[in-house]
CSV table of N, CA and C and ligand atoms in Angstrom, one decimal:
chain,number,residue,atom,x,y,z
A,1,MET,N,73.4,-147.4,-3.7
A,1,MET,CA,73.8,-148.0,-2.4
A,1,MET,C,74.9,-147.2,-1.8
A,2,VAL,N,74.9,-147.1,-0.6
A,2,VAL,CA,75.9,-146.3,0.2
A,2,VAL,C,76.6,-147.2,1.1
A,3,LYS,N,78.0,-147.1,1.1
A,3,LYS,CA,78.8,-147.9,2.0
A,3,LYS,C,78.9,-147.2,3.3
A,4,VAL,N,78.7,-147.9,4.4
A,4,VAL,CA,78.7,-147.3,5.7
A,4,VAL,C,79.6,-148.2,6.6
A,5,LEU,N,80.5,-147.6,7.4
A,5,LEU,CA,81.3,-148.3,8.3
A,5,LEU,C,80.8,-148.2,9.7
A,6,TYR,N,80.8,-149.3,10.4
A,6,TYR,CA,80.3,-149.3,11.8
A,6,TYR,C,81.5,-149.9,12.6
A,7,SER,N,82.0,-149.1,13.6
A,7,SER,CA,83.0,-149.6,14.4
A,7,SER,C,82.5,-150.0,15.8
A,8,GLU,N,82.9,-151.2,16.2
A,8,GLU,CA,82.5,-151.8,17.4
A,8,GLU,C,83.7,-152.5,18.1
A,9,LYS,N,84.0,-152.0,19.3
A,9,LYS,CA,85.2,-152.5,20.0
A,9,LYS,C,86.4,-152.3,19.0
A,10,ASN,N,87.1,-153.3,18.7
A,10,ASN,CA,88.2,-153.1,17.8
A,10,ASN,C,88.0,-153.5,16.4
A,11,THR,N,86.8,-153.7,16.0
A,11,THR,CA,86.5,-154.1,14.6
A,11,THR,C,85.7,-153.1,13.9
A,12,ILE,N,85.8,-153.1,12.6
A,12,ILE,CA,85.0,-152.2,11.7
A,12,ILE,C,84.2,-153.1,10.8
A,13,LYS,N,82.9,-153.0,10.8
A,13,LYS,CA,82.0,-153.7,9.9
A,13,LYS,C,81.6,-152.8,8.8
A,14,THR,N,81.5,-153.3,7.6
A,14,THR,CA,81.1,-152.6,6.4
A,14,THR,C,79.7,-153.0,6.0
A,15,PHE,N,78.8,-152.1,5.7
A,15,PHE,CA,77.5,-152.4,5.3
A,15,PHE,C,77.2,-151.5,4.0
A,16,LYS,N,76.3,-152.0,3.2
A,16,LYS,CA,75.8,-151.3,2.0
A,16,LYS,C,74.3,-151.1,2.3
A,17,ILE,N,73.8,-149.9,2.1
A,17,ILE,CA,72.4,-149.7,2.3
A,17,ILE,C,71.9,-148.8,1.2
A,18,GLU,N,70.7,-148.9,0.8
A,18,GLU,CA,70.0,-148.1,-0.2
A,18,GLU,C,70.2,-146.6,0.3
A,19,SER,N,70.4,-145.7,-0.7
A,19,SER,CA,70.6,-144.3,-0.3
A,19,SER,C,69.3,-143.7,0.2
A,20,ASN,N,69.4,-142.7,1.0
A,20,ASN,CA,68.3,-142.0,1.7
A,20,ASN,C,67.7,-142.8,2.8
A,21,LYS,N,68.3,-143.8,3.3
A,21,LYS,CA,67.9,-144.5,4.5
A,21,LYS,C,68.7,-143.8,5.6
A,22,THR,N,68.3,-144.0,6.9
A,22,THR,CA,69.0,-143.4,8.0
A,22,THR,C,69.9,-144.4,8.7
A,23,ILE,N,70.7,-143.9,9.6
A,23,ILE,CA,71.5,-144.8,10.4
A,23,ILE,C,70.6,-145.7,11.2
A,24,LEU,N,69.4,-145.2,11.7
A,24,LEU,CA,68.5,-146.0,12.4
A,24,LEU,C,68.0,-147.1,11.5
A,25,ASP,N,67.6,-146.8,10.3
A,25,ASP,CA,67.2,-147.9,9.3
A,25,ASP,C,68.3,-148.9,9.2
A,26,LEU,N,69.5,-148.5,9.0
A,26,LEU,CA,70.6,-149.4,8.9
A,26,LEU,C,70.7,-150.3,10.1
A,27,SER,N,70.6,-149.7,11.3
A,27,SER,CA,70.8,-150.5,12.5
A,27,SER,C,69.7,-151.7,12.5
A,28,ARG,N,68.6,-151.4,12.0
A,28,ARG,CA,67.5,-152.4,12.0
A,28,ARG,C,67.8,-153.5,11.0
A,29,ILE,N,68.4,-153.1,9.9
A,29,ILE,CA,68.7,-154.1,8.9
A,29,ILE,C,69.9,-154.9,9.3
A,30,ALA,N,70.9,-154.3,9.9
A,30,ALA,CA,72.2,-154.9,10.2
A,30,ALA,C,72.3,-155.4,11.6
A,31,ASN,N,71.2,-155.4,12.4
A,31,ASN,CA,71.2,-155.9,13.8
A,31,ASN,C,72.3,-155.1,14.6
A,32,ILE,N,72.4,-153.8,14.4
A,32,ILE,CA,73.2,-153.0,15.3
A,32,ILE,C,72.3,-152.5,16.5
A,33,GLU,N,72.8,-152.6,17.7
A,33,GLU,CA,71.9,-152.4,18.8
A,33,GLU,C,71.6,-150.9,19.1
A,34,ILE,N,70.7,-150.4,18.3
A,34,ILE,CA,70.2,-149.0,18.5
A,34,ILE,C,68.7,-149.2,18.7
A,35,GLU,N,68.2,-148.6,19.8
A,35,GLU,CA,66.8,-148.8,20.2
A,35,GLU,C,65.8,-148.1,19.3
A,36,GLY,N,66.0,-146.8,19.2
A,36,GLY,CA,65.2,-146.0,18.3
A,36,GLY,C,63.7,-146.1,18.6
A,37,SER,N,63.4,-145.9,19.9
A,37,SER,CA,62.0,-146.2,20.4
A,37,SER,C,60.9,-145.2,19.8
A,38,CYS,N,61.3,-144.1,19.4
A,38,CYS,CA,60.3,-143.2,18.8
A,38,CYS,C,60.2,-143.2,17.3
A,39,ASN,N,61.0,-144.1,16.7
A,39,ASN,CA,61.0,-144.4,15.3
A,39,ASN,C,61.3,-143.1,14.5
A,40,GLY,N,62.1,-142.3,15.0
A,40,GLY,CA,62.6,-141.1,14.2
A,40,GLY,C,61.9,-139.8,14.4
A,41,SER,N,61.1,-139.7,15.4
A,41,SER,CA,60.3,-138.5,15.6
A,41,SER,C,61.0,-137.5,16.6
A,42,MET,N,62.3,-137.8,16.9
A,42,MET,CA,63.1,-137.0,17.8
A,42,MET,C,62.5,-136.8,19.1
A,43,ALA,N,61.9,-137.8,19.7
A,43,ALA,CA,61.3,-137.7,21.0
A,43,ALA,C,62.0,-138.6,22.0
A,44,CYS,N,63.1,-139.3,21.7
A,44,CYS,CA,63.6,-140.3,22.6
A,44,CYS,C,65.1,-140.2,22.8
A,45,SER,N,65.9,-140.0,21.8
A,45,SER,CA,67.4,-140.0,21.8
A,45,SER,C,68.0,-141.4,22.0
A,46,THR,N,67.2,-142.4,21.9
A,46,THR,CA,67.7,-143.7,22.1
A,46,THR,C,68.4,-144.2,20.8
A,47,CYS,N,68.5,-143.3,19.8
A,47,CYS,CA,69.3,-143.7,18.6
A,47,CYS,C,70.6,-142.9,18.6
A,48,HIS,N,71.1,-142.5,19.8
A,48,HIS,CA,72.3,-141.8,19.9
A,48,HIS,C,73.5,-142.6,19.3
A,49,VAL,N,74.2,-141.9,18.4
A,49,VAL,CA,75.4,-142.5,17.7
A,49,VAL,C,76.5,-141.5,17.8
A,50,ILE,N,77.7,-142.0,17.6
A,50,ILE,CA,78.9,-141.1,17.6
A,50,ILE,C,79.5,-141.2,16.1
A,51,ILE,N,79.5,-140.1,15.5
A,51,ILE,CA,80.0,-140.0,14.1
A,51,ILE,C,81.5,-139.8,14.2
A,52,HIS,N,82.2,-140.6,13.3
A,52,HIS,CA,83.7,-140.5,13.3
A,52,HIS,C,84.1,-139.1,13.1
A,53,LYS,N,85.2,-138.7,13.7
A,53,LYS,CA,85.7,-137.3,13.6
A,53,LYS,C,85.9,-136.8,12.2
A,54,ASP,N,86.3,-137.7,11.3
A,54,ASP,CA,86.5,-137.3,9.9
A,54,ASP,C,85.2,-137.0,9.1
A,55,TRP,N,84.1,-137.4,9.7
A,55,TRP,CA,82.8,-137.2,9.0
A,55,TRP,C,81.9,-136.2,9.6
A,56,ILE,N,82.1,-135.8,10.9
A,56,ILE,CA,81.2,-135.0,11.6
A,56,ILE,C,80.9,-133.7,10.8
A,57,ALA,N,81.9,-133.1,10.2
A,57,ALA,CA,81.7,-131.8,9.5
A,57,ALA,C,81.1,-132.0,8.1
A,58,LYS,N,81.1,-133.2,7.7
A,58,LYS,CA,80.6,-133.5,6.3
A,58,LYS,C,79.1,-133.8,6.2
A,59,ILE,N,78.5,-134.0,7.4
A,59,ILE,CA,77.1,-134.3,7.4
A,59,ILE,C,76.3,-133.0,7.8
A,60,PRO,N,75.1,-132.9,7.3
A,60,PRO,CA,74.3,-131.7,7.6
A,60,PRO,C,74.2,-131.4,9.1
A,61,ALA,N,74.3,-130.2,9.5
A,61,ALA,CA,74.3,-129.9,10.9
A,61,ALA,C,72.9,-130.2,11.6
A,62,PRO,N,72.9,-130.5,12.8
A,62,PRO,CA,71.6,-130.9,13.5
A,62,PRO,C,70.7,-129.7,13.5
A,63,CYS,N,69.4,-129.9,13.4
A,63,CYS,CA,68.4,-128.9,13.6
A,63,CYS,C,68.3,-128.6,15.1
A,64,ILE,N,67.5,-127.5,15.4
A,64,ILE,CA,67.4,-127.1,16.8
A,64,ILE,C,66.8,-128.2,17.7
A,65,ASP,N,65.8,-128.9,17.2
A,65,ASP,CA,65.2,-130.0,18.0
A,65,ASP,C,66.2,-131.1,18.3
A,66,GLU,N,67.0,-131.5,17.2
A,66,GLU,CA,68.0,-132.5,17.5
A,66,GLU,C,69.0,-132.0,18.5
A,67,LYS,N,69.5,-130.8,18.4
A,67,LYS,CA,70.4,-130.2,19.3
A,67,LYS,C,69.9,-130.3,20.7
A,68,GLU,N,68.6,-130.0,20.9
A,68,GLU,CA,68.0,-130.0,22.2
A,68,GLU,C,68.0,-131.4,22.8
A,69,MET,N,67.7,-132.4,22.0
A,69,MET,CA,67.6,-133.8,22.4
A,69,MET,C,69.1,-134.2,22.8
A,70,LEU,N,70.0,-133.9,22.0
A,70,LEU,CA,71.4,-134.3,22.2
A,70,LEU,C,71.9,-133.6,23.5
A,71,SER,N,71.5,-132.4,23.8
A,71,SER,CA,72.0,-131.7,25.0
A,71,SER,C,71.5,-132.4,26.3
A,72,LEU,N,70.5,-133.2,26.2
A,72,LEU,CA,70.0,-133.8,27.4
A,72,LEU,C,70.7,-135.1,27.7
A,73,LEU,N,71.6,-135.6,26.8
A,73,LEU,CA,72.2,-136.9,27.0
A,73,LEU,C,73.4,-136.8,28.0
A,74,PRO,N,73.4,-137.6,28.9
A,74,PRO,CA,74.5,-137.6,29.9
A,74,PRO,C,75.9,-138.0,29.3
A,75,ASN,N,75.8,-138.7,28.2
A,75,ASN,CA,77.1,-139.1,27.5
A,75,ASN,C,77.3,-138.4,26.2
A,76,TYR,N,76.8,-137.2,26.1
A,76,TYR,CA,76.9,-136.4,24.9
A,76,TYR,C,78.4,-136.1,24.6
A,77,SER,N,78.7,-136.1,23.4
A,77,SER,CA,80.1,-135.7,23.0
A,77,SER,C,79.9,-134.8,21.7
A,78,GLU,N,81.0,-134.1,21.4
A,78,GLU,CA,80.9,-133.2,20.2
A,78,GLU,C,80.6,-133.9,18.9
A,79,ASN,N,80.8,-135.2,18.9
A,79,ASN,CA,80.4,-136.0,17.7
A,79,ASN,C,79.1,-136.8,17.8
A,80,SER,N,78.4,-136.5,18.8
A,80,SER,CA,77.1,-137.1,19.0
A,80,SER,C,76.1,-136.7,18.0
A,81,ARG,N,75.3,-137.6,17.5
A,81,ARG,CA,74.1,-137.3,16.7
A,81,ARG,C,73.0,-138.3,16.9
A,82,LEU,N,71.8,-137.9,16.5
A,82,LEU,CA,70.7,-138.9,16.5
A,82,LEU,C,70.7,-139.7,15.2
A,83,GLY,N,70.9,-141.0,15.4
A,83,GLY,CA,71.0,-141.8,14.2
A,83,GLY,C,69.8,-141.8,13.2
A,84,CYS,N,68.6,-141.4,13.8
A,84,CYS,CA,67.4,-141.3,13.0
A,84,CYS,C,67.4,-140.1,12.1
A,85,GLN,N,68.3,-139.2,12.4
A,85,GLN,CA,68.4,-137.9,11.6
A,85,GLN,C,69.5,-137.9,10.6
A,86,ILE,N,70.3,-138.9,10.6
A,86,ILE,CA,71.4,-139.0,9.6
A,86,ILE,C,71.0,-139.8,8.4
A,87,VAL,N,70.7,-139.0,7.3
A,87,VAL,CA,70.3,-139.7,6.1
A,87,VAL,C,71.5,-140.0,5.2
A,88,LEU,N,71.6,-141.3,4.9
A,88,LEU,CA,72.8,-141.8,4.2
A,88,LEU,C,72.6,-141.6,2.7
A,89,THR,N,73.2,-140.6,2.2
A,89,THR,CA,73.2,-140.2,0.8
A,89,THR,C,74.5,-140.6,0.1
A,90,GLU,N,74.6,-140.6,-1.2
A,90,GLU,CA,75.9,-141.0,-1.9
A,90,GLU,C,77.0,-140.1,-1.4
A,91,GLN,N,76.7,-138.8,-1.0
A,91,GLN,CA,77.8,-137.9,-0.6
A,91,GLN,C,78.4,-138.4,0.7
A,92,LEU,N,77.7,-139.3,1.4
A,92,LEU,CA,78.3,-139.8,2.7
A,92,LEU,C,78.9,-141.2,2.5
A,93,GLU,N,79.2,-141.6,1.3
A,93,GLU,CA,79.8,-142.9,1.0
A,93,GLU,C,81.1,-143.1,1.9
A,94,GLY,N,81.1,-144.1,2.7
A,94,GLY,CA,82.2,-144.3,3.6
A,94,GLY,C,82.1,-143.8,5.0
A,95,LEU,N,81.0,-143.2,5.3
A,95,LEU,CA,80.8,-142.6,6.6
A,95,LEU,C,81.0,-143.7,7.7
A,96,GLN,N,81.6,-143.3,8.8
A,96,GLN,CA,81.9,-144.2,9.9
A,96,GLN,C,81.2,-143.7,11.2
A,97,PHE,N,80.6,-144.6,11.9
A,97,PHE,CA,80.0,-144.3,13.2
A,97,PHE,C,80.2,-145.4,14.1
A,98,SER,N,79.9,-145.1,15.4
A,98,SER,CA,80.0,-146.1,16.5
A,98,SER,C,78.8,-145.8,17.4
A,99,LEU,N,78.7,-146.6,18.5
A,99,LEU,CA,77.7,-146.3,19.5
A,99,LEU,C,78.4,-145.7,20.7
A,100,PRO,N,77.7,-144.8,21.4
A,100,PRO,CA,78.4,-144.2,22.6
A,100,PRO,C,78.7,-145.2,23.7
A,101,LYS,N,79.6,-144.9,24.5
A,101,LYS,CA,80.0,-145.8,25.6
A,101,LYS,C,78.8,-145.7,26.6
A,102,ASP,N,78.5,-146.8,27.3
A,102,ASP,CA,77.5,-146.8,28.3
A,102,ASP,C,78.0,-146.0,29.5
A,103,ILE,N,77.1,-145.4,30.2
A,103,ILE,CA,77.5,-144.6,31.3
A,103,ILE,C,77.0,-145.3,32.6
B,201,FES,FE1,63.9,-141.4,18.8
B,201,FES,FE2,65.9,-141.0,17.0
B,201,FES,S1,64.6,-142.7,17.2
B,201,FES,S2,65.1,-139.7,18.5
């Protein structure tokens, strides 16, 4: 199991999820509002999440396709990632993320 922190407004919620699930998987289990309309095939970017600054360098870098999808987002930030591409392994124990601000 991997502990993951989700920050929303001024609160931080802690979840435990089986390792090798994605942030998109977690959102569905934990009722976090991430649409994920393409179910992880990198065709929608509706799984946009913001990785906490302390964690962004610790997760594997995005592939070319993910970078392309992220570059199309109007609310892209340097900590933006696609939640369907972030696999929660034991190495990411304690990873923290949030959702992007609406534009
Ligand atoms: Fe569509 Fe992640 S669910 S890109």
